mmCIF file of N, CA and C in Angstrom:
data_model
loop_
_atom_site.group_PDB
_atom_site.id
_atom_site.type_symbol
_atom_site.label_atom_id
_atom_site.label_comp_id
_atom_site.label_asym_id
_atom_site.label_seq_id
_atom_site.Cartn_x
_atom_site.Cartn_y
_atom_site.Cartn_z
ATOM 1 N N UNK A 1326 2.582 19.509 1.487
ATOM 2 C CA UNK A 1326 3.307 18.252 1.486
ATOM 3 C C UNK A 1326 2.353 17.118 1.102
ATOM 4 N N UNK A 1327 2.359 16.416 0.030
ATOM 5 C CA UNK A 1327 1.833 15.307 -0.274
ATOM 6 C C UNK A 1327 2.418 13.836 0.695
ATOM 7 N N UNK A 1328 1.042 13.330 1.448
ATOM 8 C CA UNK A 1328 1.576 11.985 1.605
ATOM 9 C C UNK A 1328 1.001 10.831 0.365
ATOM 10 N N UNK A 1329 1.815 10.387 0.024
ATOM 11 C CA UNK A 1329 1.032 9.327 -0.697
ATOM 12 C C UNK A 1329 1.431 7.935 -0.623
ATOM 13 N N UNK A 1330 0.179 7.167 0.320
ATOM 14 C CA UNK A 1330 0.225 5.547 0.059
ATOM 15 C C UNK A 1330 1.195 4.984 -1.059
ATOM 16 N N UNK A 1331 1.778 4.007 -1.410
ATOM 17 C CA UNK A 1331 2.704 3.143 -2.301
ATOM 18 C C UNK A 1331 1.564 1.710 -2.032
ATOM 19 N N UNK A 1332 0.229 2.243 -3.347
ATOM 20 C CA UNK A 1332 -0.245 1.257 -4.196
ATOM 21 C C UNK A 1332 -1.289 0.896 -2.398
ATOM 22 N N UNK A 1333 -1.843 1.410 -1.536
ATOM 23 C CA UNK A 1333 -2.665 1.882 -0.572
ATOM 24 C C UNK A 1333 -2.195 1.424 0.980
ATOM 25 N N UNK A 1334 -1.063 1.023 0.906
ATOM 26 C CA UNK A 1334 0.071 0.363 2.135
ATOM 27 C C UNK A 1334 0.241 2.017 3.165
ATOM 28 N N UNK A 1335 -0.284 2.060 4.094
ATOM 29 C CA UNK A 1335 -0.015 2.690 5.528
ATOM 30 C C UNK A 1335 0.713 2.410 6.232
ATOM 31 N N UNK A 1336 0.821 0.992 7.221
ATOM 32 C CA UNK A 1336 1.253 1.028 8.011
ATOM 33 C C UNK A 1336 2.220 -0.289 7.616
ATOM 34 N N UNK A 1337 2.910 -0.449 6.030
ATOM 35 C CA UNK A 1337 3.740 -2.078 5.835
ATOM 36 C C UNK A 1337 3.220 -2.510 4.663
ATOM 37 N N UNK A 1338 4.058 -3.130 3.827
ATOM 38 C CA UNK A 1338 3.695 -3.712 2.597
ATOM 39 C C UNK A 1338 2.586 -4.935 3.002
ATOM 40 N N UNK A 1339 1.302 -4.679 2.252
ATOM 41 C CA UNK A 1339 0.141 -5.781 2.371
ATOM 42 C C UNK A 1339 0.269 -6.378 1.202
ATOM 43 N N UNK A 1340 1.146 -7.154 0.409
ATOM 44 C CA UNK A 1340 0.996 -7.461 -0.785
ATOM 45 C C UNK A 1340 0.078 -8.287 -1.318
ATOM 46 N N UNK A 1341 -0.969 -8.462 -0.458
ATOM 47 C CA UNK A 1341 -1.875 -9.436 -1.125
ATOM 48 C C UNK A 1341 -2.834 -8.210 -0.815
ATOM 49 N N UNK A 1342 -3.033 -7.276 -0.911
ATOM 50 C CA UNK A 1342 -4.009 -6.232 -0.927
ATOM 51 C C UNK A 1342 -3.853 -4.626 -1.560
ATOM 52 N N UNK A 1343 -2.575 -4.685 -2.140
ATOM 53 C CA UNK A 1343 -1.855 -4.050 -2.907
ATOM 54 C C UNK A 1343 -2.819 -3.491 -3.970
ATOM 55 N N UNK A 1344 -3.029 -2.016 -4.828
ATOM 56 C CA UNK A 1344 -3.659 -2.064 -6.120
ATOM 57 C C UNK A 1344 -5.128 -2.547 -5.985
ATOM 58 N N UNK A 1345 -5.722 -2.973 -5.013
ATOM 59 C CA UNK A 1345 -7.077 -3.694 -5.042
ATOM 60 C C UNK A 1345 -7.961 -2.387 -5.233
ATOM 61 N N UNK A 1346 -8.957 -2.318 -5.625
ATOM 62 C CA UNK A 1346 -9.833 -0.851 -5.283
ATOM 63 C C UNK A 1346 -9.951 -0.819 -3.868
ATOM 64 N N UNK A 1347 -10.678 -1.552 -3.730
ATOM 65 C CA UNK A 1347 -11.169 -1.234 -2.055
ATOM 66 C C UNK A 1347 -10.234 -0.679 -1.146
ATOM 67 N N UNK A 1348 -8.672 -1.414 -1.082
ATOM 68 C CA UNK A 1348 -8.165 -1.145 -0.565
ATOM 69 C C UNK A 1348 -7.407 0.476 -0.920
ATOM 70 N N UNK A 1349 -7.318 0.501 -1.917
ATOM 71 C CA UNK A 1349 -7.388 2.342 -2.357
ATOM 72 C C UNK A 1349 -8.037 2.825 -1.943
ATOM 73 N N UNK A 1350 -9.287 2.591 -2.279
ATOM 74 C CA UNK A 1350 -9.935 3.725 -0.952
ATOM 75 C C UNK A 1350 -10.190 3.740 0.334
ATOM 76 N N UNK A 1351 -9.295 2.791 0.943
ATOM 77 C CA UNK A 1351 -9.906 2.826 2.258
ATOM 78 C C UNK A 1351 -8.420 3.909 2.434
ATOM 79 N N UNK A 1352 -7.271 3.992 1.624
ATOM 80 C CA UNK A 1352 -6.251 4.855 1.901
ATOM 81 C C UNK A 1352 -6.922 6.130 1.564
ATOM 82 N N UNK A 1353 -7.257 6.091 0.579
ATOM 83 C CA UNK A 1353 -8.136 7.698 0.080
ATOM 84 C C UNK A 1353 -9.099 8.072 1.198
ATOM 85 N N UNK A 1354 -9.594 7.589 1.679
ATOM 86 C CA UNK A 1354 -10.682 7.979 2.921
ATOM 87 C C UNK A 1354 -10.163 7.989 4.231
ATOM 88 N N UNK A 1355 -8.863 7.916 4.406
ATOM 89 C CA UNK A 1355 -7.807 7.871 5.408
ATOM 90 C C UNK A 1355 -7.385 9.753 5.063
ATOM 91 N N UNK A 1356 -7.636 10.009 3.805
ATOM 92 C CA UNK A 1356 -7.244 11.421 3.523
ATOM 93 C C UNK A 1356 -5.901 11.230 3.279
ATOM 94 N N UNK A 1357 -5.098 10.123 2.345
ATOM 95 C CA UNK A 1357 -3.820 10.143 1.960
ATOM 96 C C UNK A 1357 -4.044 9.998 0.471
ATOM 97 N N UNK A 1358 -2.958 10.447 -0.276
ATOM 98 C CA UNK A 1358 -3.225 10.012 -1.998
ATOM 99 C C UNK A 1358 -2.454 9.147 -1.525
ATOM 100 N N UNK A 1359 -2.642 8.185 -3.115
ATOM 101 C CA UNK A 1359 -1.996 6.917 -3.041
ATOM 102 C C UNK A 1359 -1.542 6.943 -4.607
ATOM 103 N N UNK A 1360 -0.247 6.386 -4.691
ATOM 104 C CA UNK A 1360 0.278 5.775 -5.814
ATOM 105 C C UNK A 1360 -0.469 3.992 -6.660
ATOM 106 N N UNK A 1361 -1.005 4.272 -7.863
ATOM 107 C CA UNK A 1361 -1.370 2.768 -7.916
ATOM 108 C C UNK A 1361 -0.439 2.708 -9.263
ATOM 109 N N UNK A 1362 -0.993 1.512 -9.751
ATOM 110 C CA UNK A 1362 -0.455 1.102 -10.717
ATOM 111 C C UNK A 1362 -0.924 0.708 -12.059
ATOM 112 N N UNK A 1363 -1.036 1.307 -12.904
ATOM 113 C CA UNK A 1363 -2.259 1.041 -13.973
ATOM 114 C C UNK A 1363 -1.725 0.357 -15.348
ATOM 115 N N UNK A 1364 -2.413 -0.514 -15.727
ATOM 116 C CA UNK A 1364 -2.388 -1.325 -17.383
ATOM 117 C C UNK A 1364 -3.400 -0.703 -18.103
ATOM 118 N N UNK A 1365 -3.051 -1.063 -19.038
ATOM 119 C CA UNK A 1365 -4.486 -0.461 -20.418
ATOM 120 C C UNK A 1365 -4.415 -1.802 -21.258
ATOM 121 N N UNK A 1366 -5.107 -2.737 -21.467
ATOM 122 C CA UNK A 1366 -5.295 -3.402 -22.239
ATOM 123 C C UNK A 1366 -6.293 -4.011 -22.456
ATOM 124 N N UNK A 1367 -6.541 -4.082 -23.870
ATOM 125 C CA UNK A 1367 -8.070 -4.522 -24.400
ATOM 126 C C UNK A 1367 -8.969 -3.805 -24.392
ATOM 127 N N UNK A 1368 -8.463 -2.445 -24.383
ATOM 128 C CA UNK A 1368 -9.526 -1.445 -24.205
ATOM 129 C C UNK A 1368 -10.010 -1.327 -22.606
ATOM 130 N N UNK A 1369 -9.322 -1.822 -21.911
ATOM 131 C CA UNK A 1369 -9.678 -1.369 -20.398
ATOM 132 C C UNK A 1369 -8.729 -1.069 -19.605
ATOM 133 N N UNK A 1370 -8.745 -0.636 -18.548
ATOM 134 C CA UNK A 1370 -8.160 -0.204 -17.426
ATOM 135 C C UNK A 1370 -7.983 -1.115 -16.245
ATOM 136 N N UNK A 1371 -6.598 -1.491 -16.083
ATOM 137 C CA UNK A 1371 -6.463 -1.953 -14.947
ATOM 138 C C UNK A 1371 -6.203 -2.020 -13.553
ATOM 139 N N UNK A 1372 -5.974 -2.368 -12.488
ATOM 140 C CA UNK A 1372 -4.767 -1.950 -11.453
ATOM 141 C C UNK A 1372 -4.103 -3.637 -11.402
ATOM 142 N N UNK A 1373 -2.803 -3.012 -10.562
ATOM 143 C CA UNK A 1373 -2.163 -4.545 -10.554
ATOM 144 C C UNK A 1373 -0.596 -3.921 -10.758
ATOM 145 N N UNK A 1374 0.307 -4.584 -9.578
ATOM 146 C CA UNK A 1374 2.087 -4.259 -9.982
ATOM 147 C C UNK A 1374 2.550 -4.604 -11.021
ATOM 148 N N UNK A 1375 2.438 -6.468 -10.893
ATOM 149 C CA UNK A 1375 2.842 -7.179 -12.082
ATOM 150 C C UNK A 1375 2.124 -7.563 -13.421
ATOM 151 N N UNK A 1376 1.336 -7.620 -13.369
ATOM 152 C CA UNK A 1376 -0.057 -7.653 -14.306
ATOM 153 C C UNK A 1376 -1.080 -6.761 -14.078
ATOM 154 N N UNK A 1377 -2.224 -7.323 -14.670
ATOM 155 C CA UNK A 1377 -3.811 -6.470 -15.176
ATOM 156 C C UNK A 1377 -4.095 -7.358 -13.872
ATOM 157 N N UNK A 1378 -4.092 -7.147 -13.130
ATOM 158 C CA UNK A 1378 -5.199 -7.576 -12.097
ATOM 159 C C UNK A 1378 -6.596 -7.882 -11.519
ATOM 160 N N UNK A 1379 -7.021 -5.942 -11.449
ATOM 161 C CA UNK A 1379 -7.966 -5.784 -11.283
ATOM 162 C C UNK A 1379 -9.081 -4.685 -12.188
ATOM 163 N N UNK A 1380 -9.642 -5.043 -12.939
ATOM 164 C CA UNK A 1380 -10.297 -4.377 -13.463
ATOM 165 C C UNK A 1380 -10.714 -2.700 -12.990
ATOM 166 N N UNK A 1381 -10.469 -1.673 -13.694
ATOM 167 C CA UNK A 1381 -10.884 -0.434 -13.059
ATOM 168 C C UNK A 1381 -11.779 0.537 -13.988
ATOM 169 N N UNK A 1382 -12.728 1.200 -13.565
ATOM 170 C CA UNK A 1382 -13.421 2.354 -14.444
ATOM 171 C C UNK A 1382 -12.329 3.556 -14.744
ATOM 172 N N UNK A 1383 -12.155 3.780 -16.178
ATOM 173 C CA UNK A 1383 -11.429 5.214 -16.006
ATOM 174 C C UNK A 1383 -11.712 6.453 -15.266
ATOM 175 N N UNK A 1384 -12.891 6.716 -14.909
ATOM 176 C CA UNK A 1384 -13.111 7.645 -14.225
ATOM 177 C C UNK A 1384 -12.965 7.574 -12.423
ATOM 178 N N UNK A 1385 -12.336 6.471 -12.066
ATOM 179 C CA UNK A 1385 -11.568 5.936 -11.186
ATOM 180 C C UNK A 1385 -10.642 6.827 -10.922
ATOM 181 N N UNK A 1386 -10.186 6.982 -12.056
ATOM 182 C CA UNK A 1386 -8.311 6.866 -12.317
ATOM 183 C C UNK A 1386 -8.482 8.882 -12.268
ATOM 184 N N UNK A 1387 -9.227 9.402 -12.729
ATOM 185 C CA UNK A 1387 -9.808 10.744 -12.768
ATOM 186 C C UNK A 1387 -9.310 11.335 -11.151
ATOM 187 N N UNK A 1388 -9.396 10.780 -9.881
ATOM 188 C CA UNK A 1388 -9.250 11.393 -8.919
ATOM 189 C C UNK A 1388 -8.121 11.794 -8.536
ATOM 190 N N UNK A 1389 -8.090 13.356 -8.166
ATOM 191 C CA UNK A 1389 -6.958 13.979 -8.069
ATOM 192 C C UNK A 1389 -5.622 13.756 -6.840
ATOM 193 N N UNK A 1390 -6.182 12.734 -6.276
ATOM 194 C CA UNK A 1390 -5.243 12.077 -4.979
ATOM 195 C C UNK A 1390 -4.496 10.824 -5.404
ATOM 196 N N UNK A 1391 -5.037 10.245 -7.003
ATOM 197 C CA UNK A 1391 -4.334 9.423 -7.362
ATOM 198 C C UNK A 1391 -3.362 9.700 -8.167
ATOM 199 N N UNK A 1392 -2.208 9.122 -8.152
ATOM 200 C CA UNK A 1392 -0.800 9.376 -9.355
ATOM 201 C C UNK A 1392 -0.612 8.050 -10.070
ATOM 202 N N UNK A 1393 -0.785 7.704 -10.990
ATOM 203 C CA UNK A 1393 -1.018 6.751 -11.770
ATOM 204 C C UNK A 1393 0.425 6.317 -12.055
ATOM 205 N N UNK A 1394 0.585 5.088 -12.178
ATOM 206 C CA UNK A 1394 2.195 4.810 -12.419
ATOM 207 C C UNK A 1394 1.745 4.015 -13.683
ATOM 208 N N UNK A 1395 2.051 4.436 -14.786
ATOM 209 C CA UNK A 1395 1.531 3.029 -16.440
ATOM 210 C C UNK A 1395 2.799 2.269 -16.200
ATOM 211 N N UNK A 1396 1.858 1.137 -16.493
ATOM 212 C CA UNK A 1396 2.967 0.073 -16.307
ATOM 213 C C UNK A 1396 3.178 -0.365 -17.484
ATOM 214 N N UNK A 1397 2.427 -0.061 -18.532
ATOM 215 C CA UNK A 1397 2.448 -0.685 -19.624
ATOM 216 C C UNK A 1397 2.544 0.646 -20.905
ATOM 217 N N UNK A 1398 3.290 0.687 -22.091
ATOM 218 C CA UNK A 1398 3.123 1.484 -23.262
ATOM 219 C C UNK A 1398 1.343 2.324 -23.039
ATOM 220 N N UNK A 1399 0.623 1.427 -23.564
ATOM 221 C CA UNK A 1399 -0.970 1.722 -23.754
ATOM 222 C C UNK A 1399 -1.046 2.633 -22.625
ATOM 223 N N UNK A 1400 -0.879 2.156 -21.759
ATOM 224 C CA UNK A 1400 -1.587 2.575 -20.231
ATOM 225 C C UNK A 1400 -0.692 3.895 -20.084
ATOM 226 N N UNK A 1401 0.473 4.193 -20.502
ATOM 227 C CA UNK A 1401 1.045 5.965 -21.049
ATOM 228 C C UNK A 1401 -0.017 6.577 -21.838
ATOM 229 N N UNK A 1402 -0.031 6.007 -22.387
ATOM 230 C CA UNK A 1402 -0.901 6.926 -23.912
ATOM 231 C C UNK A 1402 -2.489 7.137 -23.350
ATOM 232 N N UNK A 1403 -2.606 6.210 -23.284
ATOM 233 C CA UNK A 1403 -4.584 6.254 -22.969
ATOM 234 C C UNK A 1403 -4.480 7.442 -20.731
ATOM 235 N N UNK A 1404 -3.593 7.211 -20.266
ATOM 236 C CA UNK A 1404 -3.288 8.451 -19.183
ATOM 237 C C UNK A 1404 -3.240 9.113 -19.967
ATOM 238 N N UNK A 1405 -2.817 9.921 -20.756
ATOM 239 C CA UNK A 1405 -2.420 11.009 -21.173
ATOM 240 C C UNK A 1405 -3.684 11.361 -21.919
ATOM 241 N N UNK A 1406 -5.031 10.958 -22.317
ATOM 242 C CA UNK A 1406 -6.252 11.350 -22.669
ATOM 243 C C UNK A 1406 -7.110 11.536 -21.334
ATOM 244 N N UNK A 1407 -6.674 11.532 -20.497
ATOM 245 C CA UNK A 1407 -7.236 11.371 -18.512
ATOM 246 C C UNK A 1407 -7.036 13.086 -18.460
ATOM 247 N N UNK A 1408 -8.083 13.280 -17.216
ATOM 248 C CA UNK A 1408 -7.691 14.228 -17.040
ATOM 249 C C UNK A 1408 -7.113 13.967 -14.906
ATOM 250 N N UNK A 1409 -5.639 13.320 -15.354
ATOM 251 C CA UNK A 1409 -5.521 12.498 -14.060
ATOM 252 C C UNK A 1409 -3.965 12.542 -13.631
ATOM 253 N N UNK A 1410 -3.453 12.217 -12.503
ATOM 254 C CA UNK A 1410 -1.943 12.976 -12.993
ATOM 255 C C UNK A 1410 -1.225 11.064 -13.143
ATOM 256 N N UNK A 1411 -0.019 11.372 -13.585
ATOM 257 C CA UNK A 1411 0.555 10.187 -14.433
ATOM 258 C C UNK A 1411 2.067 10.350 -14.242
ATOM 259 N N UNK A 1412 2.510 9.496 -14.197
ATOM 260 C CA UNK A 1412 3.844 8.912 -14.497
ATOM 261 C C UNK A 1412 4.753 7.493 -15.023
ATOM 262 N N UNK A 1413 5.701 7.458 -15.817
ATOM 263 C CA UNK A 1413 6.066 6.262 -16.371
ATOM 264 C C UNK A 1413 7.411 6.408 -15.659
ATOM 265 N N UNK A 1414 7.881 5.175 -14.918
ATOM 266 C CA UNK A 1414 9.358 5.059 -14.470
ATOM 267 C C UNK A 1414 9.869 3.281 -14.553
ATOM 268 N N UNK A 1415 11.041 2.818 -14.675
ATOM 269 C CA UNK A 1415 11.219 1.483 -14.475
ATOM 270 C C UNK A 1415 12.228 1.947 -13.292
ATOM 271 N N UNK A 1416 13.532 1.810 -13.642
ATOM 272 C CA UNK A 1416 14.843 2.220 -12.685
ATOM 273 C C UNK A 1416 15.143 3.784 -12.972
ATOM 274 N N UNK A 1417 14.688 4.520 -13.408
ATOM 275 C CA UNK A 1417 14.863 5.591 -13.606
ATOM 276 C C UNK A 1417 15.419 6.326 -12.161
ATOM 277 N N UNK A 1418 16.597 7.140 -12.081
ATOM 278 C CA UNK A 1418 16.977 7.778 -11.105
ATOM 279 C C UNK A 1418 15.218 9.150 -10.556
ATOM 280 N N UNK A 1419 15.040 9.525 -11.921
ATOM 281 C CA UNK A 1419 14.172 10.488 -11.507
ATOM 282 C C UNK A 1419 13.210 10.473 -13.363
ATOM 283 N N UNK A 1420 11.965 10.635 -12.321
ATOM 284 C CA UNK A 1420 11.146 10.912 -13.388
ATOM 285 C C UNK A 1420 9.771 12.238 -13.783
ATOM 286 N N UNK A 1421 9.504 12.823 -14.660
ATOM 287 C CA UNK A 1421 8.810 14.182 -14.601
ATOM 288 C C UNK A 1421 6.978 13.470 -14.388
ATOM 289 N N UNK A 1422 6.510 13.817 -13.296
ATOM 290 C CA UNK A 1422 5.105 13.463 -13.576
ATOM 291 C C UNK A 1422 4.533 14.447 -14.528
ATOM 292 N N UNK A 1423 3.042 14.043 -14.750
ATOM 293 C CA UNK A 1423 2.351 14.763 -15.528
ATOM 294 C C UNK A 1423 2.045 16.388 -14.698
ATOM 295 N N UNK A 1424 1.734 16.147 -13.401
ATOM 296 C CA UNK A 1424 1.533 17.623 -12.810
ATOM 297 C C UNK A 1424 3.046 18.210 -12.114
ATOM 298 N N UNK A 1425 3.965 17.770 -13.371
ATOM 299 C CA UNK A 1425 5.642 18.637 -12.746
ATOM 300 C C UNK A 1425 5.824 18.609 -11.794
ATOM 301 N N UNK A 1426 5.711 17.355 -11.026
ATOM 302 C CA UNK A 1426 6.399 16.889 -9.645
ATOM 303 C C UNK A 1426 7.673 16.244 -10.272
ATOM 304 N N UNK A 1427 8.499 15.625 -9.950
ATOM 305 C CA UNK A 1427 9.773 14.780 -9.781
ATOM 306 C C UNK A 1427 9.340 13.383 -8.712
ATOM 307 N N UNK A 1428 9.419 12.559 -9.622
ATOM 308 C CA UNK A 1428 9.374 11.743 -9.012
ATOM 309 C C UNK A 1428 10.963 10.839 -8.634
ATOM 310 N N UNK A 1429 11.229 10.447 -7.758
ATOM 311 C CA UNK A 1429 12.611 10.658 -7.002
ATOM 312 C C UNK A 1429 12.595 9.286 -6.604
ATOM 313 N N UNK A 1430 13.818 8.251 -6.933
ATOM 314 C CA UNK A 1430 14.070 6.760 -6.990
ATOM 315 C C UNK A 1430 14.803 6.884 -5.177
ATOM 316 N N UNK A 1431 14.710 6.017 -4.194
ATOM 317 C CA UNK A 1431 15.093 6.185 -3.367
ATOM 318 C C UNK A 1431 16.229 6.409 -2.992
ATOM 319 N N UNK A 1432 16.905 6.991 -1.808
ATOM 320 C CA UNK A 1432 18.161 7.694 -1.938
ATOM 321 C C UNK A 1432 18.695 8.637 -3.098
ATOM 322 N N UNK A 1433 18.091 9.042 -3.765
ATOM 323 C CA UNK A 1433 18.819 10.068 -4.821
ATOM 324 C C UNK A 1433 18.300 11.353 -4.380
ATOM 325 N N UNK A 1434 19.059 12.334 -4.649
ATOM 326 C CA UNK A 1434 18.915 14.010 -3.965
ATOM 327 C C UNK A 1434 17.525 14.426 -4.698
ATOM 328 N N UNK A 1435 17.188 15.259 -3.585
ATOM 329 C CA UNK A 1435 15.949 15.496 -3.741
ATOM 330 C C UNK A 1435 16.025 16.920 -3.738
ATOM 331 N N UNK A 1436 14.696 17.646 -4.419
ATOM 332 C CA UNK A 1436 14.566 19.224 -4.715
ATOM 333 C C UNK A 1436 13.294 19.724 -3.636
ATOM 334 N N UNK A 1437 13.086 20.413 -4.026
ATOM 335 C CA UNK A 1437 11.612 21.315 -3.320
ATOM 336 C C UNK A 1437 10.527 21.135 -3.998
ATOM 337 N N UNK A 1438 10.863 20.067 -5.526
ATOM 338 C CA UNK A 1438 9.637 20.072 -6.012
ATOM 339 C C UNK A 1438 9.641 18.293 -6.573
ATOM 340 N N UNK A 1439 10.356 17.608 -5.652
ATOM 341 C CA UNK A 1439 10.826 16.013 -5.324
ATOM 342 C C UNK A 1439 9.295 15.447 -4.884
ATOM 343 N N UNK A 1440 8.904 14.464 -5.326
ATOM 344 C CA UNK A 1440 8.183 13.218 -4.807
ATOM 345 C C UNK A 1440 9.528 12.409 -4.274
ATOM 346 N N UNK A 1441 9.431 11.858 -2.760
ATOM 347 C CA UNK A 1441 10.726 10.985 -2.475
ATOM 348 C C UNK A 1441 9.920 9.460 -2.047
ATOM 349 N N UNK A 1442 10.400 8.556 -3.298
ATOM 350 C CA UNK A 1442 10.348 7.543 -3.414
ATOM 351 C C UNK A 1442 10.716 6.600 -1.426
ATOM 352 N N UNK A 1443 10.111 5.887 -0.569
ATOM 353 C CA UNK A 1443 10.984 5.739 0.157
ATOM 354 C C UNK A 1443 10.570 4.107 0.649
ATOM 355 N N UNK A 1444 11.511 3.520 0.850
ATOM 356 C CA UNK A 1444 11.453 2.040 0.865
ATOM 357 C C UNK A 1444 12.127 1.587 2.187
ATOM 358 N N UNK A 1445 11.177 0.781 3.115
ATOM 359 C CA UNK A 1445 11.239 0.191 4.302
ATOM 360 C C UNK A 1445 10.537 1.677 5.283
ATOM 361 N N UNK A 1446 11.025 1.717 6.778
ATOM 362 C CA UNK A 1446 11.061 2.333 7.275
ATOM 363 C C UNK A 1446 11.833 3.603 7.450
ATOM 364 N N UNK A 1447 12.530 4.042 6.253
ATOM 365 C CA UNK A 1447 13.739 4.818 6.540
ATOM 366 C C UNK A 1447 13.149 6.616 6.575
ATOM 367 N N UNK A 1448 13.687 7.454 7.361
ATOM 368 C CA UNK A 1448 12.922 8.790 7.570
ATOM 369 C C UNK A 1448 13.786 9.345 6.806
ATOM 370 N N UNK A 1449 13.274 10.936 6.106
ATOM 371 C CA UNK A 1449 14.262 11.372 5.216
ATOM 372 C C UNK A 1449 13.552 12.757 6.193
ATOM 373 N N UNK A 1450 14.413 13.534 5.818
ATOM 374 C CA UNK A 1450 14.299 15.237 5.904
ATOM 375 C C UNK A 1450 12.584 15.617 5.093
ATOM 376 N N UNK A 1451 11.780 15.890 5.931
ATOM 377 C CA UNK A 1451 10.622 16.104 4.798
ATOM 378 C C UNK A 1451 10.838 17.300 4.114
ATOM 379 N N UNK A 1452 11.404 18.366 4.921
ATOM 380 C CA UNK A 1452 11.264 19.505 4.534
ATOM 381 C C UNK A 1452 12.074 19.782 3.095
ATOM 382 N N UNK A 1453 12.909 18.892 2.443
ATOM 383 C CA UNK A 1453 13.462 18.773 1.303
ATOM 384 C C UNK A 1453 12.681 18.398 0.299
ATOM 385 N N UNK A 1454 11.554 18.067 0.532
ATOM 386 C CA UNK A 1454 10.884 17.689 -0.950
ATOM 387 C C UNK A 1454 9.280 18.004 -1.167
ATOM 388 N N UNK A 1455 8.377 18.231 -1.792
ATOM 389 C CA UNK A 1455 7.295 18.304 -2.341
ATOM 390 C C UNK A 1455 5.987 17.394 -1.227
ATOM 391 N N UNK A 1456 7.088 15.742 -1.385
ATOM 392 C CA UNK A 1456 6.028 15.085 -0.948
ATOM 393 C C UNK A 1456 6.783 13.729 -0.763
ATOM 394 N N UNK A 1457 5.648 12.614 -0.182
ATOM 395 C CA UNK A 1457 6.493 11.389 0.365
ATOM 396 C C UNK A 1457 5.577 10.440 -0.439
ATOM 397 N N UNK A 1458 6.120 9.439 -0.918
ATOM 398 C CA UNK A 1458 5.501 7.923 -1.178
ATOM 399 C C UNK A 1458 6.340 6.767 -0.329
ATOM 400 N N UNK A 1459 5.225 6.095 0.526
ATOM 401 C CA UNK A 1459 5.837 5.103 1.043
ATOM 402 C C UNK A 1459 4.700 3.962 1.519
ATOM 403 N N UNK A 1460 5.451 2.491 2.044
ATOM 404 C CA UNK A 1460 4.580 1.561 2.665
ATOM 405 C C UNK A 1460 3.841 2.256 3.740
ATOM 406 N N UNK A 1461 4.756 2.853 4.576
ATOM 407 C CA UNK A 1461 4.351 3.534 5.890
ATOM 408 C C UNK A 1461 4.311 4.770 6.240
ATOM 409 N N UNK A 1462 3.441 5.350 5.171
ATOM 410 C CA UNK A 1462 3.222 6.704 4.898
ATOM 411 C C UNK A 1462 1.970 7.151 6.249
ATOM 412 N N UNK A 1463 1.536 6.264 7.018
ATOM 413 C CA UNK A 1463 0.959 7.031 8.138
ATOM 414 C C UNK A 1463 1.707 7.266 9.027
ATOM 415 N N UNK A 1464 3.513 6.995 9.384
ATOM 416 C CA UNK A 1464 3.961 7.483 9.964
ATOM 417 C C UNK A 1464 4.427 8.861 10.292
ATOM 418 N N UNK A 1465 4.395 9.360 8.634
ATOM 419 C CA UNK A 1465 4.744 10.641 8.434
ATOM 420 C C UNK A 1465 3.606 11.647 9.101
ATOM 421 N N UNK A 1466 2.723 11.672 9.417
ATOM 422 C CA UNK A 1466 1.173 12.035 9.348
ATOM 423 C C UNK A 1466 1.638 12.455 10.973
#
């Protein structure tokens, strides 16, 4: 069962600490993957929801606890030269990551091989899916 942080949030959306490195790894060293959010532009790598934020090394992006969400065209293409796992979604009900998970929009049915998207506090059946992304993914734990 994958838990994975939503962008390095444990215990509640920190949005002013969201995507930061540091704060990624202090989720990664918690022993959770985390979902971030990556740009490619200008020849670099970013993190950041709404923009390029924060500057990142690609070999950052390389660690196997991270799932990369491109936020941007570039930032698809230049993941896909990574050896890192990846996904592109906007509203998409469901989307295929790079390592054939499903990534799963909240409330929509979930499989055995589901990432379940999950927003606020709400508990789902774990045993229905692959794995969890959430603010308060140390609850699951």
């Amino acid at each position: 069962m994958f838990l994975i942080s939503h962008r390095g949030n444990l215990n509640g959306a920190e949005f002013d600490q969201e995507n930061k490195p540091e704060f990624i790894k202090s989720a990664l060293n918690y022993g959770f993957d985390v979902e971030v959010d990556v740009w490619f532009i200008d020849d670099n790598f970013y993190l950041g929801h709404d923009s390029p934020d924060y500057p990142i090394d690609h070999n950052f992006l390389k660690n196997k606890k991270l799932w990369c969400h491109a936020k941007n065209l570039d930032a698809l293409f230049e993941l896909n030269k990574l050896n890192c796992t990846y996904f592109w979604h906007q509203k998409d009900d469901y989307t295929l990551t790079s390592n054939n998970y499903i990534w799963t929009y909240p409330g929509k049915p979930l499989t055995k091989n589901s990432i379940a998207m999950i927003f606020g506090k709400k508990k789902i059946n774990i045993n229905r899916c692959a794995g969890l992304c959430s603010d308060y993914i140390a609850e699951y734990r």
